[in-house]
């Protein structure tokens, strides 16, 4: 159970899911440390309400300050599945931000830097990591993003850390990167569909970034989610109030 003495590090804090995770942690009056490459962007977004640490999961020597005294880590880092400006090309064969470098090696760097005494390491992965040879995931994996996510999952499972792996479907709602913290705190899903959790990478569908962020935070309150990987999509009728305890208990 999260409490006021906890310090939660959010890696990828200014990304589409990460910034919503930060907002939801702040809603609960929890202490948050944001790991970011862009200090000015984080300062503008979070309005001095979080501890901002400049670092880069691609470079292990930049992570020491970030992980000091943290009790939980929520890793929302990631790059695009297909080549884009975000890949930061030197040339086609030398992308500094490719899935292999960010989603695999970078996450592994963060895992290795993390103290074994941490209470939980939450990793946002992807639906399809176990179905990479089947449509539509074989197309999504054309440039290896699912290979990279699965590699990071395995590293986390083989570590000594207590972990939770969250596998969303195609992300909808947002991203909200042009908004300020006040807007993030008011963010509501535009979808009218409920939340479905599953195990074994069997679900297909869209997933609200807001619901992914909520799952990242809420799973920290329940022991049944320790050392588990679960899928999350939106489907069916949405309840006025989401009962996370019930949802998690059904996949335990």
PDB file of C-alpha atoms in Angstrom:
ATOM      1  CA  UNK A   1       0.000   0.000   0.000  1.00  0.00           C
ATOM      2  CA  UNK A   2       1.333   3.413  -0.972  1.00  0.00           C
ATOM      3  CA  UNK A   3       1.862   5.908   1.827  1.00  0.00           C
ATOM      4  CA  UNK A   4       3.195   9.426   2.344  1.00  0.00           C
ATOM      5  CA  UNK A   5       6.715   8.209   3.125  1.00  0.00           C
ATOM      6  CA  UNK A   6       7.080   6.647  -0.330  1.00  0.00           C
ATOM      7  CA  UNK A   7       8.994   8.272  -3.167  1.00  0.00           C
ATOM      8  CA  UNK A   8       7.948   7.124  -6.639  1.00  0.00           C
ATOM      9  CA  UNK A   9      10.251   7.577  -9.606  1.00  0.00           C
ATOM     10  CA  UNK A  10       8.492   7.960 -12.951  1.00  0.00           C
ATOM     11  CA  UNK A  11      10.784   7.258 -15.887  1.00  0.00           C
ATOM     12  CA  UNK A  12       9.551   8.823 -19.101  1.00  0.00           C
ATOM     13  CA  UNK A  13       7.639  11.354 -17.002  1.00  0.00           C
ATOM     14  CA  UNK A  14       6.882  13.793 -19.810  1.00  0.00           C
ATOM     15  CA  UNK A  15       5.649  11.148 -22.266  1.00  0.00           C
ATOM     16  CA  UNK A  16       2.045  10.351 -23.135  1.00  0.00           C
ATOM     17  CA  UNK A  17       1.506   7.870 -20.276  1.00  0.00           C
ATOM     18  CA  UNK A  18       4.211   9.095 -17.911  1.00  0.00           C
ATOM     19  CA  UNK A  19       2.799  12.582 -17.446  1.00  0.00           C
ATOM     20  CA  UNK A  20      -0.609  11.110 -16.570  1.00  0.00           C
ATOM     21  CA  UNK A  21       1.052   8.773 -14.066  1.00  0.00           C
ATOM     22  CA  UNK A  22       2.678  11.779 -12.408  1.00  0.00           C
ATOM     23  CA  UNK A  23      -0.664  13.596 -12.241  1.00  0.00           C
ATOM     24  CA  UNK A  24      -2.409  10.615 -10.671  1.00  0.00           C
ATOM     25  CA  UNK A  25       0.324  10.225  -8.061  1.00  0.00           C
ATOM     26  CA  UNK A  26       0.059  13.919  -7.193  1.00  0.00           C
ATOM     27  CA  UNK A  27      -3.724  13.543  -6.864  1.00  0.00           C
ATOM     28  CA  UNK A  28      -2.970  11.091  -4.057  1.00  0.00           C
ATOM     29  CA  UNK A  29      -0.544  13.563  -2.411  1.00  0.00           C
ATOM     30  CA  UNK A  30       2.397  11.240  -3.001  1.00  0.00           C
ATOM     31  CA  UNK A  31       6.024  12.278  -3.486  1.00  0.00           C
ATOM     32  CA  UNK A  32       7.115  12.018  -7.090  1.00  0.00           C
ATOM     33  CA  UNK A  33      10.488  12.158  -8.794  1.00  0.00           C
ATOM     34  CA  UNK A  34      10.422  12.690 -12.550  1.00  0.00           C
ATOM     35  CA  UNK A  35      13.245  11.261 -14.645  1.00  0.00           C
ATOM     36  CA  UNK A  36      13.499  13.237 -17.861  1.00  0.00           C
ATOM     37  CA  UNK A  37      15.937  14.252 -20.564  1.00  0.00           C
ATOM     38  CA  UNK A  38      14.325  17.686 -20.816  1.00  0.00           C
ATOM     39  CA  UNK A  39      14.364  19.624 -17.533  1.00  0.00           C
ATOM     40  CA  UNK A  40      12.663  22.766 -18.847  1.00  0.00           C
ATOM     41  CA  UNK A  41       9.810  20.747 -20.343  1.00  0.00           C
ATOM     42  CA  UNK A  42       9.258  18.911 -17.064  1.00  0.00           C
ATOM     43  CA  UNK A  43       9.414  22.128 -15.030  1.00  0.00           C
ATOM     44  CA  UNK A  44       6.798  23.757 -17.226  1.00  0.00           C
ATOM     45  CA  UNK A  45       4.553  20.694 -17.175  1.00  0.00           C
ATOM     46  CA  UNK A  46       4.689  19.852 -13.466  1.00  0.00           C
ATOM     47  CA  UNK A  47       4.799  23.343 -11.988  1.00  0.00           C
ATOM     48  CA  UNK A  48       7.476  22.635  -9.326  1.00  0.00           C
ATOM     49  CA  UNK A  49       5.363  19.931  -7.684  1.00  0.00           C
ATOM     50  CA  UNK A  50       7.803  17.093  -8.351  1.00  0.00           C
ATOM     51  CA  UNK A  51      11.501  16.447  -7.871  1.00  0.00           C
ATOM     52  CA  UNK A  52      12.975  16.632 -11.357  1.00  0.00           C
ATOM     53  CA  UNK A  53      16.105  14.657 -12.175  1.00  0.00           C
ATOM     54  CA  UNK A  54      17.770  14.890 -15.560  1.00  0.00           C
ATOM     55  CA  UNK A  55      18.886  11.485 -16.782  1.00  0.00           C
ATOM     56  CA  UNK A  56      18.687   9.089 -19.689  1.00  0.00           C
ATOM     57  CA  UNK A  57      18.053   5.358 -19.401  1.00  0.00           C
ATOM     58  CA  UNK A  58      20.322   4.832 -22.408  1.00  0.00           C
ATOM     59  CA  UNK A  59      23.270   5.944 -20.269  1.00  0.00           C
ATOM     60  CA  UNK A  60      23.589   4.073 -16.951  1.00  0.00           C
ATOM     61  CA  UNK A  61      25.915   6.649 -15.393  1.00  0.00           C
ATOM     62  CA  UNK A  62      23.097   9.241 -15.491  1.00  0.00           C
ATOM     63  CA  UNK A  63      20.756   7.149 -13.322  1.00  0.00           C
ATOM     64  CA  UNK A  64      22.501   7.204  -9.933  1.00  0.00           C
ATOM     65  CA  UNK A  65      20.841  10.390  -8.685  1.00  0.00           C
ATOM     66  CA  UNK A  66      17.467   9.328 -10.054  1.00  0.00           C
ATOM     67  CA  UNK A  67      17.178   6.107  -8.072  1.00  0.00           C
ATOM     68  CA  UNK A  68      18.449   7.459  -4.727  1.00  0.00           C
ATOM     69  CA  UNK A  69      15.940   6.787  -1.916  1.00  0.00           C
ATOM     70  CA  UNK A  70      13.069   5.809  -4.226  1.00  0.00           C
ATOM     71  CA  UNK A  71      10.640   3.172  -2.995  1.00  0.00           C
ATOM     72  CA  UNK A  72       8.874   2.491  -6.299  1.00  0.00           C
ATOM     73  CA  UNK A  73       9.652   2.900  -9.999  1.00  0.00           C
ATOM     74  CA  UNK A  74       7.096   3.253 -12.782  1.00  0.00           C
ATOM     75  CA  UNK A  75       8.805   2.935 -16.160  1.00  0.00           C
ATOM     76  CA  UNK A  76       6.796   4.510 -18.995  1.00  0.00           C
ATOM     77  CA  UNK A  77       9.662   5.080 -21.409  1.00  0.00           C
ATOM     78  CA  UNK A  78       9.439   4.140 -25.046  1.00  0.00           C
ATOM     79  CA  UNK A  79       9.999   5.166 -28.619  1.00  0.00           C
ATOM     80  CA  UNK A  80       7.904   4.780 -31.768  1.00  0.00           C
ATOM     81  CA  UNK A  81       7.347   1.339 -33.306  1.00  0.00           C
ATOM     82  CA  UNK A  82       8.274   2.608 -36.766  1.00  0.00           C
ATOM     83  CA  UNK A  83      11.158   4.874 -37.840  1.00  0.00           C
ATOM     84  CA  UNK A  84      10.443   8.521 -37.059  1.00  0.00           C
ATOM     85  CA  UNK A  85      12.236  11.696 -36.006  1.00  0.00           C
ATOM     86  CA  UNK A  86      12.163  10.359 -32.461  1.00  0.00           C
ATOM     87  CA  UNK A  87      14.601   7.646 -33.485  1.00  0.00           C
ATOM     88  CA  UNK A  88      17.291  10.353 -33.792  1.00  0.00           C
ATOM     89  CA  UNK A  89      19.014   8.922 -36.858  1.00  0.00           C
ATOM     90  CA  UNK A  90      22.701   9.300 -37.568  1.00  0.00           C
ATOM     91  CA  UNK A  91      21.854   7.081 -40.547  1.00  0.00           C
ATOM     92  CA  UNK A  92      19.317   4.302 -41.047  1.00  0.00           C
ATOM     93  CA  UNK A  93      21.546   1.766 -39.301  1.00  0.00           C
ATOM     94  CA  UNK A  94      22.469   4.048 -36.394  1.00  0.00           C
ATOM     95  CA  UNK A  95      19.320   5.233 -34.639  1.00  0.00           C
ATOM     96  CA  UNK A  96      20.043   6.521 -31.149  1.00  0.00           C
ATOM     97  CA  UNK A  97      16.413   6.116 -30.091  1.00  0.00           C
ATOM     98  CA  UNK A  98      15.461   2.799 -31.691  1.00  0.00           C
ATOM     99  CA  UNK A  99      13.289   0.244 -29.833  1.00  0.00           C
ATOM    100  CA  UNK A 100      16.348  -1.936 -29.194  1.00  0.00           C
ATOM    101  CA  UNK A 101      18.218   0.905 -27.531  1.00  0.00           C
ATOM    102  CA  UNK A 102      15.309   2.467 -25.612  1.00  0.00           C
ATOM    103  CA  UNK A 103      12.734  -0.269 -24.979  1.00  0.00           C
ATOM    104  CA  UNK A 104      15.247  -3.048 -24.387  1.00  0.00           C
ATOM    105  CA  UNK A 105      18.704  -1.845 -23.386  1.00  0.00           C
ATOM    106  CA  UNK A 106      17.485   1.334 -21.722  1.00  0.00           C
ATOM    107  CA  UNK A 107      14.951  -0.448 -19.528  1.00  0.00           C
ATOM    108  CA  UNK A 108      17.568  -3.058 -18.639  1.00  0.00           C
ATOM    109  CA  UNK A 109      19.902  -0.251 -17.551  1.00  0.00           C
ATOM    110  CA  UNK A 110      17.220   1.070 -15.214  1.00  0.00           C
ATOM    111  CA  UNK A 111      16.548  -2.414 -13.836  1.00  0.00           C
ATOM    112  CA  UNK A 112      20.239  -2.950 -13.117  1.00  0.00           C
ATOM    113  CA  UNK A 113      20.519   0.461 -11.448  1.00  0.00           C
ATOM    114  CA  UNK A 114      17.571  -0.215  -9.145  1.00  0.00           C
ATOM    115  CA  UNK A 115      18.121  -1.233  -5.532  1.00  0.00           C
ATOM    116  CA  UNK A 116      16.980  -4.753  -4.699  1.00  0.00           C
ATOM    117  CA  UNK A 117      15.145  -3.287  -1.689  1.00  0.00           C
ATOM    118  CA  UNK A 118      12.694  -1.340  -3.828  1.00  0.00           C
ATOM    119  CA  UNK A 119       9.048  -2.157  -3.156  1.00  0.00           C
ATOM    120  CA  UNK A 120       7.958  -2.409  -6.794  1.00  0.00           C
ATOM    121  CA  UNK A 121       9.116  -1.842 -10.361  1.00  0.00           C
ATOM    122  CA  UNK A 122       6.210  -1.266 -12.764  1.00  0.00           C
ATOM    123  CA  UNK A 123       6.960  -1.595 -16.473  1.00  0.00           C
ATOM    124  CA  UNK A 124       4.600  -0.500 -19.247  1.00  0.00           C
ATOM    125  CA  UNK A 125       5.061  -3.039 -22.033  1.00  0.00           C
ATOM    126  CA  UNK A 126       2.619  -3.876 -24.852  1.00  0.00           C
ATOM    127  CA  UNK A 127      -0.029  -6.331 -25.909  1.00  0.00           C
ATOM    128  CA  UNK A 128       1.325  -8.652 -28.570  1.00  0.00           C
ATOM    129  CA  UNK A 129       4.721  -9.441 -27.069  1.00  0.00           C
ATOM    130  CA  UNK A 130       3.814 -13.136 -26.976  1.00  0.00           C
ATOM    131  CA  UNK A 131       2.033 -13.026 -30.354  1.00  0.00           C
ATOM    132  CA  UNK A 132       4.718 -11.391 -32.467  1.00  0.00           C
ATOM    133  CA  UNK A 133       4.236 -13.827 -35.356  1.00  0.00           C
ATOM    134  CA  UNK A 134       0.484 -13.189 -35.672  1.00  0.00           C
ATOM    135  CA  UNK A 135      -1.483 -10.343 -37.246  1.00  0.00           C
ATOM    136  CA  UNK A 136      -1.576  -7.462 -36.524  1.00  0.00           C
ATOM    137  CA  UNK A 137       1.361  -7.757 -34.152  1.00  0.00           C
ATOM    138  CA  UNK A 138       3.820  -9.053 -36.750  1.00  0.00           C
ATOM    139  CA  UNK A 139       3.305  -5.746 -38.595  1.00  0.00           C
ATOM    140  CA  UNK A 140       3.729  -3.731 -35.399  1.00  0.00           C
ATOM    141  CA  UNK A 141       6.952  -5.640 -34.766  1.00  0.00           C
ATOM    142  CA  UNK A 142       8.435  -4.901 -38.197  1.00  0.00           C
ATOM    143  CA  UNK A 143      11.253  -2.889 -36.616  1.00  0.00           C
ATOM    144  CA  UNK A 144      11.469  -4.938 -33.422  1.00  0.00           C
ATOM    145  CA  UNK A 145       9.487  -2.949 -30.851  1.00  0.00           C
ATOM    146  CA  UNK A 146       7.774  -6.059 -29.445  1.00  0.00           C
ATOM    147  CA  UNK A 147      11.072  -7.951 -29.442  1.00  0.00           C
ATOM    148  CA  UNK A 148      12.538  -5.105 -27.393  1.00  0.00           C
ATOM    149  CA  UNK A 149       9.612  -4.939 -24.956  1.00  0.00           C
ATOM    150  CA  UNK A 150       9.710  -8.704 -24.400  1.00  0.00           C
ATOM    151  CA  UNK A 151      13.465  -8.600 -23.834  1.00  0.00           C
ATOM    152  CA  UNK A 152      12.940  -5.999 -21.107  1.00  0.00           C
ATOM    153  CA  UNK A 153      10.106  -8.036 -19.592  1.00  0.00           C
ATOM    154  CA  UNK A 154      12.335 -11.089 -19.341  1.00  0.00           C
ATOM    155  CA  UNK A 155      15.127  -9.074 -17.738  1.00  0.00           C
ATOM    156  CA  UNK A 156      12.689  -7.798 -15.128  1.00  0.00           C
ATOM    157  CA  UNK A 157      11.263 -11.254 -14.450  1.00  0.00           C
ATOM    158  CA  UNK A 158      14.766 -12.655 -14.014  1.00  0.00           C
ATOM    159  CA  UNK A 159      15.858  -9.865 -11.675  1.00  0.00           C
ATOM    160  CA  UNK A 160      15.524  -9.874  -7.890  1.00  0.00           C
ATOM    161  CA  UNK A 161      13.010  -7.010  -8.022  1.00  0.00           C
ATOM    162  CA  UNK A 162       9.325  -7.170  -7.160  1.00  0.00           C
ATOM    163  CA  UNK A 163       7.616  -6.160 -10.372  1.00  0.00           C
ATOM    164  CA  UNK A 164       4.371  -5.627 -12.237  1.00  0.00           C
ATOM    165  CA  UNK A 165       4.210  -5.664 -16.046  1.00  0.00           C
ATOM    166  CA  UNK A 166       1.323  -3.876 -17.746  1.00  0.00           C
ATOM    167  CA  UNK A 167       0.521  -4.662 -21.391  1.00  0.00           C
ATOM    168  CA  UNK A 168      -1.875  -2.133 -22.962  1.00  0.00           C
ATOM    169  CA  UNK A 169      -3.428  -2.387 -26.402  1.00  0.00           C
ATOM    170  CA  UNK A 170      -3.320   0.414 -28.970  1.00  0.00           C
ATOM    171  CA  UNK A 171      -3.105   3.604 -26.950  1.00  0.00           C
ATOM    172  CA  UNK A 172      -5.863   6.209 -27.246  1.00  0.00           C
ATOM    173  CA  UNK A 173      -6.719   9.463 -25.362  1.00  0.00           C
ATOM    174  CA  UNK A 174      -3.990  12.058 -25.660  1.00  0.00           C
ATOM    175  CA  UNK A 175      -1.061  12.334 -25.606  1.00  0.00           C
ATOM    176  CA  UNK A 176      -1.307  15.434 -23.479  1.00  0.00           C
ATOM    177  CA  UNK A 177       2.251  16.678 -23.789  1.00  0.00           C
ATOM    178  CA  UNK A 178       1.222  20.212 -24.739  1.00  0.00           C
ATOM    179  CA  UNK A 179      -0.857  20.630 -21.578  1.00  0.00           C
ATOM    180  CA  UNK A 180       0.052  21.828 -18.100  1.00  0.00           C
ATOM    181  CA  UNK A 181      -0.370  20.006 -14.801  1.00  0.00           C
ATOM    182  CA  UNK A 182      -3.781  21.493 -14.069  1.00  0.00           C
ATOM    183  CA  UNK A 183      -5.069  20.046 -17.335  1.00  0.00           C
ATOM    184  CA  UNK A 184      -3.477  16.679 -16.584  1.00  0.00           C
ATOM    185  CA  UNK A 185      -5.177  16.568 -13.184  1.00  0.00           C
ATOM    186  CA  UNK A 186      -8.537  17.050 -14.896  1.00  0.00           C
ATOM    187  CA  UNK A 187      -7.895  14.576 -17.723  1.00  0.00           C
ATOM    188  CA  UNK A 188     -10.751  12.138 -18.240  1.00  0.00           C
ATOM    189  CA  UNK A 189     -11.011   9.322 -20.730  1.00  0.00           C
ATOM    190  CA  UNK A 190     -13.077  10.167 -23.797  1.00  0.00           C
ATOM    191  CA  UNK A 191     -13.987   6.516 -24.128  1.00  0.00           C
ATOM    192  CA  UNK A 192     -17.211   5.107 -22.748  1.00  0.00           C
ATOM    193  CA  UNK A 193     -15.915   1.566 -22.470  1.00  0.00           C
ATOM    194  CA  UNK A 194     -14.999  -0.320 -19.330  1.00  0.00           C
ATOM    195  CA  UNK A 195     -11.648  -1.753 -18.301  1.00  0.00           C
ATOM    196  CA  UNK A 196     -10.837  -5.370 -19.048  1.00  0.00           C
ATOM    197  CA  UNK A 197      -7.767  -7.041 -17.543  1.00  0.00           C
ATOM    198  CA  UNK A 198      -6.355 -10.357 -18.643  1.00  0.00           C
ATOM    199  CA  UNK A 199      -3.247 -12.510 -18.452  1.00  0.00           C
ATOM    200  CA  UNK A 200      -1.187 -14.395 -20.997  1.00  0.00           C
ATOM    201  CA  UNK A 201      -1.272 -11.694 -23.683  1.00  0.00           C
ATOM    202  CA  UNK A 202      -4.640 -12.751 -25.108  1.00  0.00           C
ATOM    203  CA  UNK A 203      -6.546  -9.449 -25.353  1.00  0.00           C
ATOM    204  CA  UNK A 204      -7.003  -7.232 -28.410  1.00  0.00           C
ATOM    205  CA  UNK A 205      -8.278  -3.662 -28.514  1.00  0.00           C
ATOM    206  CA  UNK A 206      -7.679  -0.026 -27.670  1.00  0.00           C
ATOM    207  CA  UNK A 207      -6.562   1.217 -24.272  1.00  0.00           C
ATOM    208  CA  UNK A 208      -6.939   4.701 -22.834  1.00  0.00           C
ATOM    209  CA  UNK A 209      -3.638   6.200 -21.720  1.00  0.00           C
ATOM    210  CA  UNK A 210      -5.530   7.494 -18.689  1.00  0.00           C
ATOM    211  CA  UNK A 211      -6.558   3.960 -17.715  1.00  0.00           C
ATOM    212  CA  UNK A 212      -2.993   2.712 -18.226  1.00  0.00           C
ATOM    213  CA  UNK A 213      -1.731   5.455 -15.923  1.00  0.00           C
ATOM    214  CA  UNK A 214      -4.356   4.556 -13.319  1.00  0.00           C
ATOM    215  CA  UNK A 215      -3.374   0.885 -13.526  1.00  0.00           C
ATOM    216  CA  UNK A 216       0.286   1.804 -13.004  1.00  0.00           C
ATOM    217  CA  UNK A 217      -0.561   3.654  -9.811  1.00  0.00           C
ATOM    218  CA  UNK A 218      -3.359   1.479  -8.446  1.00  0.00           C
ATOM    219  CA  UNK A 219      -1.446  -1.804  -8.830  1.00  0.00           C
ATOM    220  CA  UNK A 220       1.012  -0.565  -6.209  1.00  0.00           C
ATOM    221  CA  UNK A 221      -1.721  -0.856  -3.573  1.00  0.00           C
ATOM    222  CA  UNK A 222      -2.378  -4.576  -4.093  1.00  0.00           C
ATOM    223  CA  UNK A 223      -0.085  -7.491  -3.337  1.00  0.00           C
ATOM    224  CA  UNK A 224      -1.919  -9.705  -5.847  1.00  0.00           C
ATOM    225  CA  UNK A 225      -0.221  -7.719  -8.636  1.00  0.00           C
ATOM    226  CA  UNK A 226       3.308  -8.473  -7.415  1.00  0.00           C
ATOM    227  CA  UNK A 227       5.368 -10.439  -9.954  1.00  0.00           C
ATOM    228  CA  UNK A 228       2.468 -10.492 -12.405  1.00  0.00           C
ATOM    229  CA  UNK A 229       2.058  -9.442 -16.022  1.00  0.00           C
ATOM    230  CA  UNK A 230      -1.389  -8.394 -17.133  1.00  0.00           C
ATOM    231  CA  UNK A 231      -3.064  -7.064 -20.266  1.00  0.00           C
ATOM    232  CA  UNK A 232      -5.411  -4.069 -20.230  1.00  0.00           C
ATOM    233  CA  UNK A 233      -7.906  -2.930 -22.854  1.00  0.00           C
ATOM    234  CA  UNK A 234     -11.158  -0.978 -22.944  1.00  0.00           C
ATOM    235  CA  UNK A 235     -14.323  -2.921 -23.735  1.00  0.00           C
ATOM    236  CA  UNK A 236     -17.929  -3.201 -22.590  1.00  0.00           C
ATOM    237  CA  UNK A 237     -19.877  -0.767 -20.442  1.00  0.00           C
ATOM    238  CA  UNK A 238     -17.905   1.597 -18.232  1.00  0.00           C
ATOM    239  CA  UNK A 239     -18.753   1.772 -14.536  1.00  0.00           C
ATOM    240  CA  UNK A 240     -19.048   5.217 -12.917  1.00  0.00           C
ATOM    241  CA  UNK A 241     -16.354   4.121 -10.455  1.00  0.00           C
ATOM    242  CA  UNK A 242     -13.565   1.704 -11.372  1.00  0.00           C
ATOM    243  CA  UNK A 243     -13.108  -1.016  -8.752  1.00  0.00           C
ATOM    244  CA  UNK A 244      -9.402  -1.785  -9.123  1.00  0.00           C
ATOM    245  CA  UNK A 245      -9.371  -4.228  -6.214  1.00  0.00           C
ATOM    246  CA  UNK A 246     -12.002  -6.353  -7.965  1.00  0.00           C
ATOM    247  CA  UNK A 247     -10.259  -6.106 -11.335  1.00  0.00           C
ATOM    248  CA  UNK A 248      -6.919  -7.192  -9.898  1.00  0.00           C
ATOM    249  CA  UNK A 249      -8.435  -9.978  -7.828  1.00  0.00           C
ATOM    250  CA  UNK A 250     -10.002 -11.481 -10.944  1.00  0.00           C
ATOM    251  CA  UNK A 251      -6.593 -11.970 -12.581  1.00  0.00           C
ATOM    252  CA  UNK A 252      -4.786 -13.151  -9.468  1.00  0.00           C
TER     253      UNK A 252
END
